[in-house]
PDB file of C-alpha atoms and ligand atoms in Angstrom:
ATOM      1  CA  UNK R   1       2.229   4.283   2.529  1.00 98.00           C
ATOM      2  CA  UNK R   2       0.111   7.174   1.535  1.00 98.00           C
ATOM      3  CA  UNK R   3      -3.573   6.760   1.302  1.00 98.00           C
ATOM      4  CA  UNK R   4      -5.945   8.495  -1.155  1.00 98.00           C
ATOM      5  CA  UNK R   5      -9.589   8.497  -1.135  1.00 98.00           C
ATOM      6  CA  UNK R   6     -10.895   7.058  -4.350  1.00 98.00           C
ATOM      7  CA  UNK R   7     -14.051   9.252  -4.400  1.00 98.00           C
ATOM      8  CA  UNK R   8     -15.840  12.449  -5.864  1.00 98.00           C
ATOM      9  CA  UNK R   9     -18.239  12.996  -2.602  1.00 98.00           C
ATOM     10  CA  UNK R  10     -16.653  15.806  -0.997  1.00 98.00           C
ATOM     11  CA  UNK R  11     -18.267  15.206   2.255  1.00 98.00           C
ATOM     12  CA  UNK R  12     -16.500  11.856   2.311  1.00 98.00           C
ATOM     13  CA  UNK R  13     -13.474  13.683   1.448  1.00 98.00           C
ATOM     14  CA  UNK R  14     -13.800  16.089   3.679  1.00 98.00           C
ATOM     15  CA  UNK R  15     -14.975  13.475   6.863  1.00 98.00           C
ATOM     16  CA  UNK R  16     -12.113  11.392   5.484  1.00 98.00           C
ATOM     17  CA  UNK R  17      -9.822  14.289   6.052  1.00 97.00           C
ATOM     18  CA  UNK R  18     -10.749  14.907   9.534  1.00 97.00           C
ATOM     19  CA  UNK R  19      -9.955  11.478  10.767  1.00 96.00           C
ATOM     20  CA  UNK R  20      -6.632  11.904   9.122  1.00 95.00           C
ATOM     21  CA  UNK R  21      -6.583   9.522   6.682  1.00 92.00           C
ATOM     22  CA  UNK R  22      -5.922  11.151   3.297  1.00 97.00           C
ATOM     23  CA  UNK R  23      -2.936  12.240   1.717  1.00 98.00           C
ATOM     24  CA  UNK R  24      -4.479  12.679  -1.730  1.00 98.00           C
ATOM     25  CA  UNK R  25      -7.546  11.801  -3.908  1.00 98.00           C
ATOM     26  CA  UNK R  26      -8.362   9.717  -7.004  1.00 98.00           C
ATOM     27  CA  UNK R  27     -11.458  10.648  -9.141  1.00 98.00           C
ATOM     28  CA  UNK R  28     -12.240   8.970 -12.766  1.00 98.00           C
ATOM     29  CA  UNK R  29     -15.420  10.142 -14.945  1.00 98.00           C
ATOM     30  CA  UNK R  30     -17.654   7.493 -13.451  1.00 98.00           C
ATOM     31  CA  UNK R  31     -16.977   9.445  -9.948  1.00 98.00           C
ATOM     32  CA  UNK R  32     -17.232  12.534 -11.418  1.00 98.00           C
ATOM     33  CA  UNK R  33     -20.954  11.344 -13.078  1.00 98.00           C
ATOM     34  CA  UNK R  34     -21.843  10.387  -9.658  1.00 98.00           C
ATOM     35  CA  UNK R  35     -20.918  13.345  -8.014  1.00 98.00           C
ATOM     36  CA  UNK R  36     -23.391  15.085 -10.184  1.00 98.00           C
ATOM     37  CA  UNK R  37     -21.081  18.533 -10.718  1.00 98.00           C
ATOM     38  CA  UNK R  38     -19.569  20.034 -13.050  1.00 98.00           C
ATOM     39  CA  UNK R  39     -15.982  18.432 -13.390  1.00 98.00           C
ATOM     40  CA  UNK R  40     -14.198  21.857 -12.747  1.00 98.00           C
ATOM     41  CA  UNK R  41     -16.674  22.966  -9.824  1.00 98.00           C
ATOM     42  CA  UNK R  42     -15.886  19.589  -8.143  1.00 98.00           C
ATOM     43  CA  UNK R  43     -12.139  19.790  -8.807  1.00 98.00           C
ATOM     44  CA  UNK R  44     -12.368  23.346  -7.019  1.00 98.00           C
ATOM     45  CA  UNK R  45     -13.983  22.005  -4.348  1.00 98.00           C
ATOM     46  CA  UNK R  46     -11.478  19.141  -3.865  1.00 98.00           C
ATOM     47  CA  UNK R  47      -8.807  21.501  -4.521  1.00 98.00           C
ATOM     48  CA  UNK R  48      -9.679  23.910  -1.318  1.00 98.00           C
ATOM     49  CA  UNK R  49     -10.180  20.794   1.293  1.00 98.00           C
ATOM     50  CA  UNK R  50      -7.430  18.500   0.458  1.00 98.00           C
ATOM     51  CA  UNK R  51      -3.009  19.512  -0.086  1.00 98.00           C
ATOM     52  CA  UNK R  52      -2.037  17.103  -1.832  1.00 98.00           C
ATOM     53  CA  UNK R  53      -2.153  14.776  -5.228  1.00 98.00           C
ATOM     54  CA  UNK R  54      -5.563  15.065  -6.789  1.00 98.00           C
ATOM     55  CA  UNK R  55      -6.109  12.995  -9.618  1.00 98.00           C
ATOM     56  CA  UNK R  56      -8.015  14.134 -12.475  1.00 98.00           C
ATOM     57  CA  UNK R  57      -8.517  11.982 -15.638  1.00 98.00           C
ATOM     58  CA  UNK R  58      -8.839  12.844 -19.477  1.00 98.00           C
ATOM     59  CA  UNK R  59     -11.436  12.135 -21.954  1.00 98.00           C
ATOM     60  CA  UNK R  60      -9.588  12.326 -24.865  1.00 98.00           C
ATOM     61  CA  UNK R  61      -8.257   8.941 -26.522  1.00 98.00           C
ATOM     62  CA  UNK R  62      -5.851  10.811 -28.888  1.00 98.00           C
ATOM     63  CA  UNK R  63      -2.505  12.291 -27.623  1.00 98.00           C
ATOM     64  CA  UNK R  64      -2.560  15.559 -29.067  1.00 98.00           C
ATOM     65  CA  UNK R  65      -6.729  15.888 -27.221  1.00 98.00           C
ATOM     66  CA  UNK R  66      -5.014  14.520 -24.239  1.00 98.00           C
ATOM     67  CA  UNK R  67      -2.181  16.696 -23.735  1.00 98.00           C
ATOM     68  CA  UNK R  68      -4.146  19.684 -24.024  1.00 98.00           C
ATOM     69  CA  UNK R  69      -6.554  18.358 -21.824  1.00 98.00           C
ATOM     70  CA  UNK R  70      -3.765  17.367 -19.118  1.00 98.00           C
ATOM     71  CA  UNK R  71      -2.254  20.954 -19.637  1.00 98.00           C
ATOM     72  CA  UNK R  72      -5.576  22.503 -18.845  1.00 98.00           C
ATOM     73  CA  UNK R  73      -6.050  20.315 -15.831  1.00 98.00           C
ATOM     74  CA  UNK R  74      -2.375  21.121 -14.798  1.00 98.00           C
ATOM     75  CA  UNK R  75      -2.477  24.974 -14.842  1.00 98.00           C
ATOM     76  CA  UNK R  76      -6.036  24.728 -12.501  1.00 98.00           C
ATOM     77  CA  UNK R  77      -3.140  23.744  -9.992  1.00 98.00           C
ATOM     78  CA  UNK R  78       0.232  22.652  -9.119  1.00 98.00           C
ATOM     79  CA  UNK R  79      -1.336  19.800  -6.917  1.00 98.00           C
ATOM     80  CA  UNK R  80      -3.340  18.371  -9.890  1.00 98.00           C
ATOM     81  CA  UNK R  81      -2.145  15.011 -11.087  1.00 98.00           C
ATOM     82  CA  UNK R  82      -3.290  14.356 -15.035  1.00 98.00           C
ATOM     83  CA  UNK R  83      -5.136  10.737 -14.993  1.00 98.00           C
ATOM     84  CA  UNK R  84      -3.844   9.185 -18.112  1.00 98.00           C
ATOM     85  CA  UNK R  85      -5.526   6.029 -19.886  1.00 98.00           C
ATOM     86  CA  UNK R  86      -2.758   3.034 -20.404  1.00 98.00           C
ATOM     87  CA  UNK R  87      -3.170   2.820 -23.806  1.00 98.00           C
ATOM     88  CA  UNK R  88      -0.569   3.419 -26.514  1.00 98.00           C
ATOM     89  CA  UNK R  89      -1.853   7.350 -27.260  1.00 98.00           C
ATOM     90  CA  UNK R  90      -2.193   7.986 -23.596  1.00 98.00           C
ATOM     91  CA  UNK R  91       1.704   6.819 -23.240  1.00 98.00           C
ATOM     92  CA  UNK R  92       2.746   9.243 -25.697  1.00 98.00           C
ATOM     93  CA  UNK R  93       1.213  11.706 -24.315  1.00 98.00           C
ATOM     94  CA  UNK R  94       2.719  10.692 -20.870  1.00 98.00           C
ATOM     95  CA  UNK R  95       6.230  10.906 -22.119  1.00 98.00           C
ATOM     96  CA  UNK R  96       6.052  14.976 -23.197  1.00 98.00           C
ATOM     97  CA  UNK R  97       3.861  15.542 -20.125  1.00 98.00           C
ATOM     98  CA  UNK R  98       7.089  14.375 -18.081  1.00 98.00           C
ATOM     99  CA  UNK R  99       9.350  16.163 -19.968  1.00 98.00           C
ATOM    100  CA  UNK R 100       7.568  19.451 -19.317  1.00 98.00           C
ATOM    101  CA  UNK R 101       7.389  18.317 -14.983  1.00 98.00           C
ATOM    102  CA  UNK R 102       3.418  17.566 -15.429  1.00 98.00           C
ATOM    103  CA  UNK R 103       2.567  14.943 -12.879  1.00 98.00           C
ATOM    104  CA  UNK R 104       0.468  11.785 -14.460  1.00 98.00           C
ATOM    105  CA  UNK R 105      -1.448   8.871 -13.227  1.00 98.00           C
ATOM    106  CA  UNK R 106      -1.406   6.067 -15.791  1.00 98.00           C
ATOM    107  CA  UNK R 107      -4.516   4.215 -14.821  1.00 98.00           C
ATOM    108  CA  UNK R 108      -6.718   0.683 -15.742  1.00 98.00           C
ATOM    109  CA  UNK R 109      -3.132  -0.897 -15.629  1.00 98.00           C
ATOM    110  CA  UNK R 110      -3.877  -4.710 -15.550  1.00 98.00           C
ATOM    111  CA  UNK R 111      -0.413  -5.988 -16.592  1.00 98.00           C
ATOM    112  CA  UNK R 112       3.098  -5.662 -15.081  1.00 98.00           C
ATOM    113  CA  UNK R 113       4.135  -5.311 -18.674  1.00 98.00           C
ATOM    114  CA  UNK R 114       1.811  -2.118 -19.218  1.00 98.00           C
ATOM    115  CA  UNK R 115       3.703  -0.921 -15.603  1.00 98.00           C
ATOM    116  CA  UNK R 116       7.095  -1.459 -16.836  1.00 98.00           C
ATOM    117  CA  UNK R 117       6.320  -0.075 -20.244  1.00 98.00           C
ATOM    118  CA  UNK R 118       4.253   3.276 -18.488  1.00 98.00           C
ATOM    119  CA  UNK R 119       7.126   3.295 -16.422  1.00 98.00           C
ATOM    120  CA  UNK R 120       9.158   3.695 -19.079  1.00 98.00           C
ATOM    121  CA  UNK R 121       7.035   6.628 -20.837  1.00 98.00           C
ATOM    122  CA  UNK R 122       7.693   8.500 -17.298  1.00 98.00           C
ATOM    123  CA  UNK R 123       4.706   8.077 -15.224  1.00 98.00           C
ATOM    124  CA  UNK R 124       4.550   9.571 -11.970  1.00 98.00           C
ATOM    125  CA  UNK R 125       2.181   7.005 -10.227  1.00 98.00           C
ATOM    126  CA  UNK R 126       0.374   3.730 -12.139  1.00 98.00           C
ATOM    127  CA  UNK R 127      -2.540   2.377 -11.051  1.00 98.00           C
ATOM    128  CA  UNK R 128      -2.675  -1.155 -11.088  1.00 98.00           C
ATOM    129  CA  UNK R 129      -6.744  -1.970 -10.813  1.00 98.00           C
ATOM    130  CA  UNK R 130      -6.909  -4.835  -8.157  1.00 98.00           C
ATOM    131  CA  UNK R 131     -10.640  -5.537  -7.596  1.00 98.00           C
ATOM    132  CA  UNK R 132     -11.460  -5.688 -11.378  1.00 98.00           C
ATOM    133  CA  UNK R 133      -8.849  -8.621 -11.595  1.00 98.00           C
ATOM    134  CA  UNK R 134     -10.475 -10.174  -8.673  1.00 98.00           C
ATOM    135  CA  UNK R 135     -13.646  -9.903 -10.607  1.00 98.00           C
ATOM    136  CA  UNK R 136     -12.379 -12.042 -12.948  1.00 98.00           C
ATOM    137  CA  UNK R 137     -11.076 -14.436 -11.158  1.00 97.00           C
ATOM    138  CA  UNK R 138      -7.514 -13.194 -11.647  1.00 98.00           C
ATOM    139  CA  UNK R 139      -5.792 -12.087  -8.300  1.00 97.00           C
ATOM    140  CA  UNK R 140      -5.385  -8.878  -8.330  1.00 98.00           C
ATOM    141  CA  UNK R 141      -2.726  -8.535  -5.469  1.00 98.00           C
ATOM    142  CA  UNK R 142      -0.151 -11.028  -7.619  1.00 98.00           C
ATOM    143  CA  UNK R 143      -0.212  -7.824 -10.123  1.00 98.00           C
ATOM    144  CA  UNK R 144       1.272  -5.068  -7.200  1.00 98.00           C
ATOM    145  CA  UNK R 145       3.782  -8.008  -6.083  1.00 98.00           C
ATOM    146  CA  UNK R 146       4.923  -8.094  -9.391  1.00 98.00           C
ATOM    147  CA  UNK R 147       5.314  -4.776 -10.446  1.00 98.00           C
ATOM    148  CA  UNK R 148       6.774  -3.766  -7.022  1.00 98.00           C
ATOM    149  CA  UNK R 149       9.497  -6.610  -8.014  1.00 98.00           C
ATOM    150  CA  UNK R 150       9.996  -5.148 -11.328  1.00 98.00           C
ATOM    151  CA  UNK R 151       9.885  -1.962 -10.139  1.00 98.00           C
ATOM    152  CA  UNK R 152      12.619  -2.284  -7.797  1.00 98.00           C
ATOM    153  CA  UNK R 153      14.927  -4.477  -9.796  1.00 98.00           C
ATOM    154  CA  UNK R 154      15.652  -1.313 -12.347  1.00 98.00           C
ATOM    155  CA  UNK R 155      14.923   1.021  -9.072  1.00 98.00           C
ATOM    156  CA  UNK R 156      12.340   2.690 -11.132  1.00 98.00           C
ATOM    157  CA  UNK R 157      10.927   5.880  -9.239  1.00 98.00           C
ATOM    158  CA  UNK R 158       7.172   5.427 -10.426  1.00 98.00           C
ATOM    159  CA  UNK R 159       4.707   5.327  -7.753  1.00 98.00           C
ATOM    160  CA  UNK R 160       2.500   2.330  -7.151  1.00 98.00           C
ATOM    161  CA  UNK R 161      -0.992   3.294  -6.414  1.00 98.00           C
ATOM    162  CA  UNK R 162      -2.845   0.257  -5.625  1.00 98.00           C
ATOM    163  CA  UNK R 163      -6.760   0.835  -7.130  1.00 98.00           C
ATOM    164  CA  UNK R 164      -9.611  -0.304  -7.462  1.00 98.00           C
ATOM    165  CA  UNK R 165      -9.333  -1.557  -3.499  1.00 98.00           C
ATOM    166  CA  UNK R 166     -12.264  -2.537  -2.276  1.00 97.00           C
ATOM    167  CA  UNK R 167     -11.552  -4.102   0.877  1.00 96.00           C
ATOM    168  CA  UNK R 168      -9.549  -4.255   4.233  1.00 96.00           C
ATOM    169  CA  UNK R 169      -7.579  -7.292   2.466  1.00 97.00           C
ATOM    170  CA  UNK R 170      -6.551  -5.140  -0.394  1.00 98.00           C
ATOM    171  CA  UNK R 171      -5.381  -2.478   1.772  1.00 98.00           C
ATOM    172  CA  UNK R 172      -3.201  -4.992   4.652  1.00 97.00           C
ATOM    173  CA  UNK R 173      -1.941  -6.978   1.428  1.00 98.00           C
ATOM    174  CA  UNK R 174      -0.477  -3.674  -0.262  1.00 98.00           C
ATOM    175  CA  UNK R 175       0.877  -2.275   2.589  1.00 98.00           C
ATOM    176  CA  UNK R 176       2.771  -5.391   3.000  1.00 98.00           C
ATOM    177  CA  UNK R 177       3.951  -5.770  -0.380  1.00 98.00           C
ATOM    178  CA  UNK R 178       4.687  -2.579  -0.574  1.00 98.00           C
ATOM    179  CA  UNK R 179       2.980  -0.599  -2.800  1.00 98.00           C
ATOM    180  CA  UNK R 180       3.654   2.954  -2.230  1.00 98.00           C
ATOM    181  CA  UNK R 181      -0.156   4.521  -2.487  1.00 98.00           C
ATOM    182  CA  UNK R 182      -3.092   2.858  -2.199  1.00 98.00           C
ATOM    183  CA  UNK R 183      -6.586   4.777  -3.368  1.00 98.00           C
ATOM    184  CA  UNK R 184      -9.644   3.310  -1.636  1.00 98.00           C
ATOM    185  CA  UNK R 185     -13.465   4.464  -1.418  1.00 98.00           C
ATOM    186  CA  UNK R 186     -14.892   5.625   1.696  1.00 98.00           C
ATOM    187  CA  UNK R 187     -16.591   3.059   3.013  1.00 97.00           C
ATOM    188  CA  UNK R 188     -13.482   0.438   2.667  1.00 97.00           C
ATOM    189  CA  UNK R 189     -11.625   3.242   4.615  1.00 97.00           C
ATOM    190  CA  UNK R 190     -14.278   3.036   7.547  1.00 96.00           C
ATOM    191  CA  UNK R 191     -13.835  -0.465   7.624  1.00 96.00           C
ATOM    192  CA  UNK R 192     -10.831  -0.118   7.891  1.00 95.00           C
ATOM    193  CA  UNK R 193     -10.850   1.768  11.542  1.00 94.00           C
ATOM    194  CA  UNK R 194     -13.863  -0.696  12.937  1.00 94.00           C
ATOM    195  CA  UNK R 195     -13.071  -3.772  14.801  1.00 95.00           C
ATOM    196  CA  UNK R 196     -16.216  -5.583  16.706  1.00 96.00           C
ATOM    197  CA  UNK R 197     -13.394  -6.488  20.040  1.00 98.00           C
ATOM    198  CA  UNK R 198     -12.850  -2.212  20.294  1.00 98.00           C
ATOM    199  CA  UNK R 199     -16.762  -1.643  20.189  1.00 97.00           C
ATOM    200  CA  UNK R 200     -17.497  -4.775  22.692  1.00 98.00           C
ATOM    201  CA  UNK R 201     -14.481  -3.325  24.796  1.00 98.00           C
ATOM    202  CA  UNK R 202     -15.715   0.571  24.639  1.00 98.00           C
ATOM    203  CA  UNK R 203     -19.350  -0.521  25.527  1.00 98.00           C
ATOM    204  CA  UNK R 204     -17.710  -2.671  28.335  1.00 98.00           C
ATOM    205  CA  UNK R 205     -15.540   0.141  29.939  1.00 98.00           C
ATOM    206  CA  UNK R 206     -18.501   2.415  29.925  1.00 98.00           C
ATOM    207  CA  UNK R 207     -20.982   0.279  31.682  1.00 97.00           C
ATOM    208  CA  UNK R 208     -18.482  -0.193  34.298  1.00 97.00           C
ATOM    209  CA  UNK R 209     -18.059   3.250  34.316  1.00 97.00           C
ATOM    210  CA  UNK R 210     -21.594   3.721  35.186  1.00 96.00           C
ATOM    211  CA  UNK R 211     -21.108   1.237  37.961  1.00 95.00           C
ATOM    212  CA  UNK R 212     -19.202   3.578  39.750  1.00 96.00           C
ATOM    213  CA  UNK R 213     -21.545   6.413  40.186  1.00 90.00           C
ATOM    214  CA  UNK R 214     -24.171   3.660  42.170  1.00 79.00           C
TER     215      UNK R 214
HETATM  216  O1  G3P O 301      -9.201   4.261  -9.084  1.00 91.83           O
HETATM  217  C1  G3P O 301      -9.648   3.685  -9.987  1.00 91.83           C
HETATM  218  C2  G3P O 301     -11.118   2.961  -9.062  1.00 91.83           C
HETATM  219  O2  G3P O 301     -12.168   3.895  -8.703  1.00 91.83           O
HETATM  220  C3  G3P O 301     -11.599   2.105  -9.598  1.00 91.83           C
HETATM  221  O3  G3P O 301     -12.881   1.175  -8.641  1.00 91.83           O
HETATM  222  O4  G3P O 301     -14.562  -0.413  -7.641  1.00 91.83           O
HETATM  223  O5  G3P O 301     -14.800   0.761 -10.311  1.00 91.83           O
HETATM  224  O6  G3P O 301     -12.888  -1.185  -9.576  1.00 91.83           O
HETATM  225  P1  G3P O 301     -13.552   0.127  -8.781  1.00 91.83           P
END
C-alpha cells in the first residue's frame, strides 16, 4: 500500500520524507488555506521535496473551468495529479483529462456507485472519505471494502486512495482490504510508528546499559 501525506505543511512533509514514509502528497483547498501560502508557491515547495504524485485540487465547479485549471496545474510538473470534485461537471472533465493523459484524483467520494462511475470516466485515483463517513455513523471502511470488490470484479485500474483517514485503525483496515493508497495527516503517520512497549523496552535497554559502566 502506498502512503501519501495529507498536508500543506512543508515542515511535516519534509520530516515524513526523511522517515521514508512518503510516496506522494495530497492537498485540498482547506489545507492550502491553513498553510498561509499562495497555492502556486506551496506546490513548488512540495514539488521540490517529494518526487511522487502530488494532488492539487481545482476550485471550479463547471467542466470548462475545471479543464482550464486542471490543464494549468498539470502543466506545472509531471508529478501533479489534478484533484476534481465528484460532481457531474467534474466527471465530464475527468473523461477529457483521461483522453489527454492528465492524471486525476476524484475527491469527495461517499458511495460505491460514485466510485464506479468515476472509474468509468477514467479517474486515476478515487478518494473515498472514510473519516467523514464515520462522523455520521456510517462505517467508512465498509465503503473501501465495497469499492475493492467492485473494482476487482471488473479489473478496474482506478486506484483506491483511502482519504480522510484519522487513525491507525483506518490505516490497518485499509491495508487488510487492499486499498492501493492511503493518505493520512502527519499526526496519524507518527501515531502509526509509536508503541508504548517500544518506549518501555528501549528505556530498559538503555538503563541496563548504564549499569555496565558501574
Ligand atoms: O484527503 C481528504 C482529507 O484531507 C479530508 O480529511 O479529516 O478533513 O475529513 P478530513
